[in-house]
CSV table of C-alpha atoms in Angstrom, one decimal:
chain,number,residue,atom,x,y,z
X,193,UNK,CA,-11.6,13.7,-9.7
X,194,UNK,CA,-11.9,13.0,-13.4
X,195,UNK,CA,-11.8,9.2,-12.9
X,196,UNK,CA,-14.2,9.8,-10.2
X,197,UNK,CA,-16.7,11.7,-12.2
X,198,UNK,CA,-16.1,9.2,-15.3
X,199,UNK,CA,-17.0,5.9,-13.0
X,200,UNK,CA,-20.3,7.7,-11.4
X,201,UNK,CA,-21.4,8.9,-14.8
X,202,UNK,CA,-20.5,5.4,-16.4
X,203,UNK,CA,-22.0,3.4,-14.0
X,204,UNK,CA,-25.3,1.2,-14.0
X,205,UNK,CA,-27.0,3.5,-10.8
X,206,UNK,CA,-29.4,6.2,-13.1
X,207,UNK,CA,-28.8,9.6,-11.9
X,208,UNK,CA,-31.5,12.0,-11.8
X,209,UNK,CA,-31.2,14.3,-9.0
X,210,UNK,CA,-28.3,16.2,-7.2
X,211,UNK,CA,-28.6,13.6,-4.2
X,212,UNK,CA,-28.5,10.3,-6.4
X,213,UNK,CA,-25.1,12.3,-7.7
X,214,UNK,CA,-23.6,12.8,-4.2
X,215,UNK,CA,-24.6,9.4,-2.6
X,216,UNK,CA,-23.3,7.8,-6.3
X,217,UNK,CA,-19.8,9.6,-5.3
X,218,UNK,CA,-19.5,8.6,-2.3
X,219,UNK,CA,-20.3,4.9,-2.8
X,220,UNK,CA,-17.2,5.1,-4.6
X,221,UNK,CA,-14.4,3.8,-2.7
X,222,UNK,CA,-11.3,5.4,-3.0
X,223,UNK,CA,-9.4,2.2,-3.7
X,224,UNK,CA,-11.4,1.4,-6.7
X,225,UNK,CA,-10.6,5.0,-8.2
X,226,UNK,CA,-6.7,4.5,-7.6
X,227,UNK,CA,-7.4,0.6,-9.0
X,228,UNK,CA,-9.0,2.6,-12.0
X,229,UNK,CA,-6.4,4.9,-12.4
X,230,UNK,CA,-3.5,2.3,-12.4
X,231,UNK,CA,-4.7,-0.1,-15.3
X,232,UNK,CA,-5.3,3.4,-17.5
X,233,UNK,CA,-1.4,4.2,-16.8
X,234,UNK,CA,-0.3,0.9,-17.1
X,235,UNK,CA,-2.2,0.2,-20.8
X,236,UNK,CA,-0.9,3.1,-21.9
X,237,UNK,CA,2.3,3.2,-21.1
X,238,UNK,CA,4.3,0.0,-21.6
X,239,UNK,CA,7.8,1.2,-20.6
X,240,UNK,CA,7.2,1.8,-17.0
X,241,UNK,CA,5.4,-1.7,-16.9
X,242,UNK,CA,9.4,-3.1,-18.1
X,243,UNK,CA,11.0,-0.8,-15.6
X,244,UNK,CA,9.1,-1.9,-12.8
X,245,UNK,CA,9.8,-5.1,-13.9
X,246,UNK,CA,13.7,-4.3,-14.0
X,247,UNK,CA,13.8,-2.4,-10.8
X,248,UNK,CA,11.7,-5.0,-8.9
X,249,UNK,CA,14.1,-7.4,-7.8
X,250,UNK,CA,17.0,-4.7,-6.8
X,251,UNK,CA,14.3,-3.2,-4.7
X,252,UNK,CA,13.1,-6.4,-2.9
X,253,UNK,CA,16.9,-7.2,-2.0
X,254,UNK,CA,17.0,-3.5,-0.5
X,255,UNK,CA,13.8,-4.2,1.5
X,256,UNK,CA,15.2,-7.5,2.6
X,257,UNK,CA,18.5,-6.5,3.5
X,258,UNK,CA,16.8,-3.2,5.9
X,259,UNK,CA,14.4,-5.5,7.5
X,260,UNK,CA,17.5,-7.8,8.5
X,261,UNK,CA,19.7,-4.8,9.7
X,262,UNK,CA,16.5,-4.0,11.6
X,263,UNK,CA,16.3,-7.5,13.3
X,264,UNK,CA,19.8,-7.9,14.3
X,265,UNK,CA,20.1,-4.8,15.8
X,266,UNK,CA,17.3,-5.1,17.7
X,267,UNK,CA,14.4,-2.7,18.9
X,268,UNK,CA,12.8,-1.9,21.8
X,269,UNK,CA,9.1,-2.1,22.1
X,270,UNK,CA,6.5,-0.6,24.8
X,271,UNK,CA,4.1,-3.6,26.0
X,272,UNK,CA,1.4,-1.8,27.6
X,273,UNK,CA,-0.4,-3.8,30.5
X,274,UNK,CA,-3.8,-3.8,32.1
X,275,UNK,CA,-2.4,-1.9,35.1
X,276,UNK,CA,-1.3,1.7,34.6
X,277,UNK,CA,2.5,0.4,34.7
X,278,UNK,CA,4.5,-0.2,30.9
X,279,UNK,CA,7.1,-2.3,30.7
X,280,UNK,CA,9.4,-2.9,27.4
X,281,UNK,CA,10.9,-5.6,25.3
X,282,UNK,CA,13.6,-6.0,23.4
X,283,UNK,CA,13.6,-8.1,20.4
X,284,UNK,CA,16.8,-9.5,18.5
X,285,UNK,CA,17.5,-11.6,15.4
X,286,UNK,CA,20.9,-13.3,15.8
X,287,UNK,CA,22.6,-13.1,12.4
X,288,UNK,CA,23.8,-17.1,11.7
X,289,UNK,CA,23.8,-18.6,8.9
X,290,UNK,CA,22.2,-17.7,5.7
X,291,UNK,CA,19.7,-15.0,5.1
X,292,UNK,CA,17.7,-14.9,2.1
């Protein structure tokens, strides 16, 4: 909320009514805000900048190695049709050769 109030009150629009205020907060995306919020943290704090940069790797080898235990041991997915009926299909990733 703080960030919120800080970019409507900072921004270029003029507010002079209680309506200019609401329709200024609500133009404000909520992705901006979080945006916002991120570069505050990350200029003022520069060890979590280095340990993301640490962990980052380990943690994209974790999220590879799940997605590829996911793939070869398949999953089973609902394909709807146009006709009331459902069928499913299952999808597999054979594990040859190497994986990176």
């Amino acid at each position: 909320v703080k960030e919120q109030l800080n970019m409507v009150f900072k921004g270029e629009k003029k507010i002079s009514t209680t309506e200019d205020f609401k329709g200024a907060l609500k133009a404000i995306p909520f992705s901006k805000i979080q945006e916002q919020r991120l570069k505050s943290l990350e200029k003022d704090s520069q060890p979590i900048i280095q340990l993301r940069k640490k962990l980052k790797p380990e943690l994209q080898d974790l999220v590879n190695r799940q997605r590829l235990t996911i793939l070869e041991a398949g999953e089973v997915f609902n394909v709807p049709k146009s006709n009331k009926r459902h069928r499913t299909l299952f999808c597999r990733q054979d594990a040859e050769g190497d994986h990176r």
